[in-house]
Coordinates of N, CA and C in Angstrom, one line a residue:
M733 N -4.0 -16.4 3.7 CA -3.5 -16.4 5.0 C -4.4 -16.9 6.1
Q734 N -6.2 -16.9 5.8 CA -6.9 -17.8 6.2 C -7.7 -18.4 5.4
P735 N -8.2 -19.4 6.0 CA -9.2 -20.4 5.2 C -10.3 -19.5 4.6
G736 N -10.6 -19.7 3.2 CA -11.3 -19.1 2.4 C -11.1 -17.8 2.1
H737 N -9.8 -17.4 2.0 CA -9.4 -15.8 1.8 C -8.3 -16.1 0.5
A738 N -8.5 -15.0 -0.4 CA -7.7 -15.0 -1.8 C -6.3 -15.2 -1.3
P739 N -5.6 -16.0 -2.1 CA -3.7 -15.7 -2.0 C -3.5 -14.2 -1.8
T740 N -2.7 -13.6 -1.2 CA -2.0 -12.5 -1.1 C -1.1 -12.3 -2.0
P741 N -0.5 -11.0 -2.6 CA 0.3 -10.9 -3.5 C 1.6 -11.0 -3.2
F742 N 1.9 -10.9 -2.0 CA 3.4 -11.2 -1.6 C 3.6 -12.2 -0.4
S743 N 4.3 -12.8 -0.3 CA 4.7 -13.6 1.1 C 5.4 -12.7 1.9
A744 N 5.3 -13.0 3.1 CA 6.2 -12.0 4.1 C 7.5 -12.0 4.0
A745 N 8.1 -13.1 3.5 CA 9.6 -13.3 3.0 C 9.7 -12.0 1.9
E746 N 8.8 -12.5 0.9 CA 9.3 -11.1 -0.1 C 8.9 -9.7 0.2
I747 N 8.1 -9.6 1.3 CA 7.8 -8.2 1.7 C 9.0 -7.8 2.6
A748 N 9.8 -8.8 3.4 CA 10.9 -8.4 4.2 C 12.0 -8.1 3.1
A749 N 12.3 -9.0 2.1 CA 13.4 -8.8 1.3 C 13.1 -7.2 0.6
A750 N 12.0 -6.7 0.3 CA 11.8 -5.6 -0.4 C 11.9 -4.3 0.3
C751 N 11.6 -4.4 1.6 CA 11.3 -3.4 2.7 C 12.6 -3.0 3.6
R752 N 13.6 -3.1 2.8 CA 15.1 -2.9 3.6 C 15.1 -1.6 3.9
P753 N 16.1 -1.4 4.8 CA 16.4 -0.1 5.3 C 16.5 0.9 4.1
G754 N 16.3 2.3 3.9 CA 16.7 2.5 2.6 C 15.1 3.0 1.6
R755 N 14.0 1.9 1.9 CA 12.9 2.0 1.2 C 12.3 3.4 1.7
V756 N 11.6 4.1 0.5 CA 10.8 4.8 1.1 C 9.6 5.0 0.1
N757 N 8.4 4.6 0.5 CA 6.9 5.2 -0.2 C 6.6 6.3 0.2
V758 N 6.2 7.2 -0.8 CA 5.5 8.3 -0.5 C 4.0 8.7 -1.2
Y759 N 3.0 8.6 -0.4 CA 1.7 8.7 -0.9 C 1.0 9.9 -1.0
R760 N -0.3 9.9 -1.7 CA -1.1 11.2 -2.0 C -2.3 10.8 -1.6
I761 N -3.0 11.1 -0.1 CA -4.0 10.4 0.4 C -5.4 11.4 0.4
T762 N -6.3 10.9 -0.1 CA -7.8 11.7 -0.2 C -8.7 10.9 0.5
G763 N -9.7 11.7 1.0 CA -10.8 11.1 1.4 C -11.9 12.2 1.9
E764 N -13.0 11.5 1.9 CA -14.2 12.3 1.9 C -14.3 13.2 3.4
G765 N -14.3 14.3 3.0 CA -14.7 15.4 4.1 C -13.5 15.9 4.8
R766 N -12.1 15.3 4.2 CA -10.6 15.6 4.7 C -9.8 16.4 3.5
P767 N -9.2 17.1 4.0 CA -8.3 17.7 2.9 C -7.1 16.7 2.3
P768 N -6.6 16.6 1.5 CA -5.5 15.9 1.0 C -4.2 15.8 1.8
M769 N -3.9 14.9 1.8 CA -2.3 15.2 2.6 C -1.3 14.0 1.9
V770 N -0.2 14.2 2.5 CA 1.0 13.6 2.1 C 1.6 12.7 2.9
M771 N 1.5 11.2 2.8 CA 2.2 10.2 3.5 C 3.5 9.9 3.4
R772 N 4.5 9.9 4.0 CA 5.9 9.3 3.6 C 6.1 8.2 4.8
W773 N 6.5 7.0 4.1 CA 7.2 6.0 5.1 C 8.4 5.4 4.7
E774 N 9.3 5.5 5.6 CA 10.7 5.0 5.4 C 11.1 3.8 6.3
F775 N 11.5 2.7 5.5 CA 11.8 1.6 6.1 C 13.0 2.0 6.9
T776 N 13.3 1.7 8.0 CA 14.8 2.0 8.8 C 15.4 0.8 9.5
G777 N 14.6 -0.1 9.4 CA 15.4 -1.5 10.2 C 14.5 -2.8 10.4
G778 N 15.1 -3.6 10.9 CA 14.3 -4.9 11.0 C 15.0 -5.8 11.1
D779 N 14.5 -6.8 10.9 CA 15.2 -8.5 10.9 C 14.2 -9.4 10.2
D780 N 14.8 -10.7 10.2 CA 13.6 -11.4 9.3 C 12.3 -11.8 9.7
E781 N 12.0 -11.3 11.1 CA 10.7 -11.4 11.6 C 9.8 -10.0 11.4
Q782 N 10.5 -8.6 11.6 CA 9.8 -7.5 11.5 C 10.4 -6.6 11.0
G783 N 9.8 -5.7 10.7 CA 10.2 -4.3 10.2 C 10.2 -3.0 11.0
E784 N 11.2 -2.1 10.8 CA 10.8 -0.7 11.8 C 10.9 0.3 10.5
Y785 N 10.0 1.4 10.9 CA 9.5 2.4 10.0 C 9.3 3.6 10.6
A786 N 9.5 4.7 9.8 CA 9.2 5.9 10.3 C 8.3 6.5 9.3
T787 N 7.4 7.4 10.1 CA 6.1 7.7 9.2 C 6.1 9.6 9.3
A788 N 5.7 10.3 8.2 CA 5.4 11.6 8.7 C 4.3 11.8 7.5
T789 N 3.6 12.9 7.9 CA 2.2 13.1 7.7 C 2.3 15.0 7.2
F790 N 2.1 15.0 6.0 CA 2.1 16.6 5.5 C 0.8 17.2 5.0
A791 N 0.5 18.2 5.1 CA -0.7 18.9 4.2 C 0.2 19.0 2.5
E792 N -0.9 19.2 1.9 CA -0.1 19.6 0.4 C 0.8 20.5 0.1
D793 N 0.8 21.4 1.2 CA 1.6 22.8 0.8 C 3.0 22.5 1.6
G794 N 3.1 21.1 2.1 CA 4.3 20.8 2.9 C 4.3 21.1 4.3
S795 N 3.3 21.7 4.8 CA 3.6 21.7 6.5 C 3.2 20.6 6.9
P796 N 3.5 20.2 8.3 CA 3.3 18.9 8.9 C 2.1 19.0 9.4
A797 N 1.6 17.6 9.3 CA -0.1 17.5 9.3 C -0.3 16.8 10.5
A798 N 0.9 16.1 11.2 CA 0.9 15.2 12.2 C 2.1 15.4 12.7
P799 N 2.5 14.9 14.0 CA 3.7 14.5 14.5 C 4.4 13.2 13.9
P800 N 5.7 13.5 13.6 CA 6.2 11.9 13.0 C 6.3 11.0 14.0
G801 N 6.2 9.6 13.4 CA 6.0 8.5 14.1 C 7.0 7.5 13.8
R802 N 6.9 6.6 14.6 CA 8.0 5.5 14.2 C 7.3 4.1 14.9
A803 N 7.2 3.2 14.2 CA 6.7 1.9 14.6 C 7.3 0.8 14.2
T804 N 7.2 -0.4 14.5 CA 7.7 -1.7 14.1 C 6.1 -2.7 13.6
A805 N 6.4 -3.5 13.0 CA 5.2 -4.3 12.2 C 5.9 -6.0 11.9
R806 N 5.6 -6.8 12.3 CA 5.8 -8.1 12.0 C 5.6 -8.3 10.5
W807 N 6.5 -8.8 9.9 CA 6.1 -9.0 8.2 C 4.8 -9.9 7.7
V808 N 4.4 -10.6 8.4 CA 3.4 -11.6 8.5 C 2.1 -10.5 8.7
E809 N 2.3 -9.6 9.4 CA 1.1 -8.9 9.9 C 0.8 -7.8 8.6
L810 N 1.8 -7.7 7.9 CA 1.9 -6.5 6.8 C 1.2 -7.5 5.5
Q811 N 1.7 -8.7 5.5 CA 1.0 -9.5 4.6 C -0.4 -9.7 4.7
S812 N -1.0 -9.7 6.0 CA -2.2 -10.1 6.2 C -3.2 -9.0 5.9
H813 N -2.5 -7.5 5.6 CA -3.2 -6.4 5.3 C -3.8 -6.6 3.8
A814 N -3.2 -7.5 3.2 CA -3.7 -7.7 1.9 C -4.7 -9.1 1.8
S815 N -4.9 -9.7 3.1 CA -5.7 -11.0 2.9 C -7.3 -10.3 2.7
T816 N -7.9 -11.2 1.7 CA -9.5 -10.6 1.4 C -10.3 -11.9 1.1
P817 N -11.5 -11.9 1.4 CA -12.1 -13.2 1.3 C -12.2 -13.4 -0.2
A818 N -12.2 -14.7 -0.6 CA -12.0 -15.0 -1.6 C -13.5 -15.0 -2.5
D819 N -14.3 -15.2 -2.1 CA -15.7 -15.2 -2.6 C -16.1 -13.8 -2.9
R820 N -15.4 -12.6 -2.3 CA -15.8 -11.3 -2.7 C -14.5 -10.3 -3.1
T821 N -13.5 -11.1 -3.6 CA -12.2 -10.6 -4.2 C -12.3 -11.1 -5.9
V822 N -12.1 -10.2 -6.8 CA -11.7 -10.5 -8.2 C -10.2 -10.2 -8.4
I823 N -9.3 -11.1 -8.7 CA -7.8 -10.5 -8.8 C -7.6 -10.8 -10.4
D824 N -7.0 -9.6 -10.8 CA -6.8 -9.4 -12.4 C -5.1 -9.1 -12.5
T825 N -5.0 -8.7 -13.6 CA -3.6 -8.0 -13.8 C -4.1 -6.9 -14.7
E826 N -3.0 -5.7 -14.6 CA -3.4 -4.6 -15.1 C -2.1 -3.8 -14.8
E827 N -1.9 -3.0 -16.1 CA -0.9 -1.9 -16.0 C -1.5 -0.6 -15.6
I828 N -0.8 0.1 -14.6 CA -1.4 1.2 -14.2 C 0.0 2.6 -14.4
D829 N -0.6 3.7 -14.4 CA 0.5 4.8 -14.1 C 0.1 5.4 -13.3
V830 N 1.0 5.8 -12.1 CA 0.7 6.9 -10.9 C 1.8 7.6 -10.9
P831 N 1.9 8.8 -10.2 CA 2.8 10.0 -10.4 C 4.2 9.1 -10.2
A832 N 4.7 8.1 -9.4 CA 5.9 7.0 -9.0 C 6.3 6.5 -10.3
G833 N 5.4 6.2 -11.7 CA 6.0 5.7 -12.5 C 4.7 4.6 -12.9
R834 N 5.0 3.6 -14.0 CA 4.2 2.7 -14.6 C 4.5 1.2 -14.0
F835 N 3.6 0.7 -13.5 CA 3.7 -0.4 -13.0 C 2.5 -1.6 -13.7
A836 N 3.4 -2.8 -13.7 CA 2.5 -3.9 -14.0 C 2.0 -4.4 -12.5
C837 N 0.5 -4.5 -12.4 CA 0.1 -4.7 -11.1 C -0.9 -6.1 -11.0
W838 N -1.1 -6.7 -9.7 CA -2.1 -7.4 -9.6 C -3.2 -6.4 -9.1
R839 N -4.3 -6.5 -9.5 CA -5.4 -5.6 -9.4 C -6.4 -6.6 -8.4
Y840 N -7.0 -6.2 -7.3 CA -7.9 -6.9 -6.3 C -8.7 -5.9 -6.3
A841 N -9.9 -6.3 -6.6 CA -11.3 -5.8 -6.5 C -12.0 -6.4 -5.3
V842 N -12.4 -5.7 -4.3 CA -13.1 -6.3 -3.4 C -14.4 -5.7 -2.8
D843 N -15.4 -6.7 -2.9 CA -16.5 -6.1 -2.5 C -16.7 -6.2 -1.1
E844 N -17.2 -5.0 -0.6 CA -17.4 -5.0 1.0 C -18.5 -4.7 1.3
G845 N -19.7 -5.0 1.0 CA -21.0 -4.8 1.3 C -21.4 -3.5 1.0
G846 N -21.6 -3.2 -0.1 CA -22.2 -1.7 -0.2 C -20.6 -0.7 -0.9
E847 N -19.7 -1.3 -0.3 CA -18.5 -0.3 -1.0 C -17.3 -1.4 -1.5
Q848 N -16.4 -0.8 -2.0 CA -15.7 -1.5 -3.1 C -14.3 -1.2 -2.7
S849 N -13.4 -2.1 -2.5 CA -11.9 -1.6 -2.2 C -11.1 -2.1 -3.9
I850 N -10.3 -1.3 -4.6 CA -9.7 -1.6 -5.2 C -8.0 -1.3 -5.5
L851 N -7.1 -2.4 -5.2 CA -6.0 -2.3 -4.8 C -5.2 -2.9 -6.0
W852 N -4.0 -2.1 -6.3 CA -2.9 -2.4 -7.4 C -1.7 -2.7 -6.6
F853 N -1.3 -4.0 -6.7 CA -0.3 -4.4 -6.4 C 0.9 -4.3 -7.5
A854 N 1.9 -3.5 -7.2 CA 3.3 -3.9 -8.5 C 3.8 -5.0 -8.3
L855 N 3.7 -5.9 -9.4 CA 4.3 -7.2 -9.6 C 5.7 -7.1 -8.9
D856 N 6.7 -6.2 -9.4 CA 8.1 -6.1 -8.9 C 8.4 -5.0 -7.6
L857 N 7.3 -4.6 -6.7 CA 7.6 -3.9 -5.8 C 6.8 -4.5 -4.4
P858 N 7.3 -5.7 -4.0 CA 6.8 -6.2 -2.9 C 6.3 -5.3 -1.8
G859 N 5.1 -5.4 -1.1 CA 4.9 -4.5 -0.1 C 3.4 -3.6 0.0
P860 N 3.2 -2.3 0.3 CA 1.9 -1.7 0.1 C 1.6 -1.5 -1.4
P861 N 0.4 -1.7 -1.3 CA -0.3 -1.2 -2.9 C 0.4 0.1 -3.3
V862 N 0.5 0.2 -4.7 CA 0.9 1.5 -5.5 C 0.0 2.3 -5.7
R863 N -1.3 1.8 -5.4 CA -2.6 2.8 -5.4 C -3.8 1.7 -4.8
R864 N -4.6 2.7 -4.2 CA -5.6 1.9 -3.4 C -7.1 2.9 -3.8
V865 N -8.2 2.5 -4.1 CA -9.2 3.5 -4.0 C -10.4 3.0 -3.6
G866 N -11.0 3.6 -2.7 CA -12.6 3.1 -2.1 C -13.8 3.9 -2.9
M867 N -14.5 3.0 -3.2 CA -15.8 3.3 -3.9 C -16.8 3.0 -3.2
R868 N -18.0 3.9 -3.6 CA -19.2 3.8 -3.0 C -20.5 4.0 -3.9
D869 N -21.3 3.2 -4.6 CA -22.2 3.6 -5.6 C -21.5 3.8 -6.9
G870 N -20.3 3.3 -7.3 CA -19.8 3.7 -8.3 C -18.8 5.1 -8.1
T871 N -18.8 5.7 -7.0 CA -17.8 7.0 -6.7 C -16.8 6.8 -6.2
E872 N -15.9 7.4 -6.4 CA -14.5 7.4 -5.6 C -14.8 8.0 -4.4
I873 N -14.6 7.5 -3.1 CA -15.0 8.3 -2.1 C -13.5 8.5 -1.1
S874 N -12.2 7.8 -1.4 CA -10.8 7.6 -1.0 C -10.0 7.2 -1.9
S875 N -8.7 7.5 -1.7 CA -7.6 7.0 -2.6 C -6.5 7.3 -1.9
M876 N -5.0 6.3 -2.4 CA -4.0 6.5 -1.6 C -3.2 6.1 -3.2
T877 N -2.3 7.0 -3.5 CA -1.6 7.0 -4.4 C -0.1 7.1 -4.4
L878 N 0.6 6.0 -4.9 CA 2.3 6.2 -4.8 C 2.6 7.3 -5.6
I879 N 3.2 8.3 -5.1 CA 3.7 9.7 -5.7 C 5.5 9.5 -5.8
E880 N 5.8 8.8 -5.0 CA 7.4 8.6 -5.2 C 7.8 7.4 -4.6
I881 N 8.9 6.9 -4.9 CA 9.6 5.8 -4.5 C 11.1 5.7 -4.3
E882 N 11.5 5.4 -3.3 CA 13.1 5.2 -3.2 C 13.4 3.4 -2.9
R883 N 14.2 3.0 -3.8 CA 14.5 1.4 -3.5 C 16.0 1.6 -3.1
P884 N 16.3 1.1 -1.9 CA 17.5 0.7 -1.2 C 18.2 0.5 -2.5
R885 N 19.8 0.8 -2.0 CA 20.5 0.4 -3.0 C 21.1 -1.1 -2.7
A886 N 21.5 -1.7 -3.4 CA 21.9 -3.2 -3.6 C 23.0 -3.6 -2.7

């Protein structure tokens, strides 16, 4: 996306095609000093340029943790979230198991100067990663893991 950056796992057009209305991603999110939470993203509309989605955040017991939200984002903006400096990114392939299933993935390991982000993008699921882990000194400090996926009917 930028000079000196590694290739992104998906193009904006691939993300747009996969994130049609009816696609739902549900993640379990953890972080230092915060209780775990569950976040639900549902794509509700859009066109070739941008998508619309609704968000809901819950505590693990199912109680609301934040007011529901609605947002729009350009597909190229969502693509840019996976843009990382080539000289600090190692890209491999790996199969991983998460609660939503087993996925063949591109694994992006990004050195962020003292911290590392590892992101797994499912080859057959353009859009956000199915897992993201933040590491500091070899210790996991945050994670985002896909626990449920609903794909739109064809």
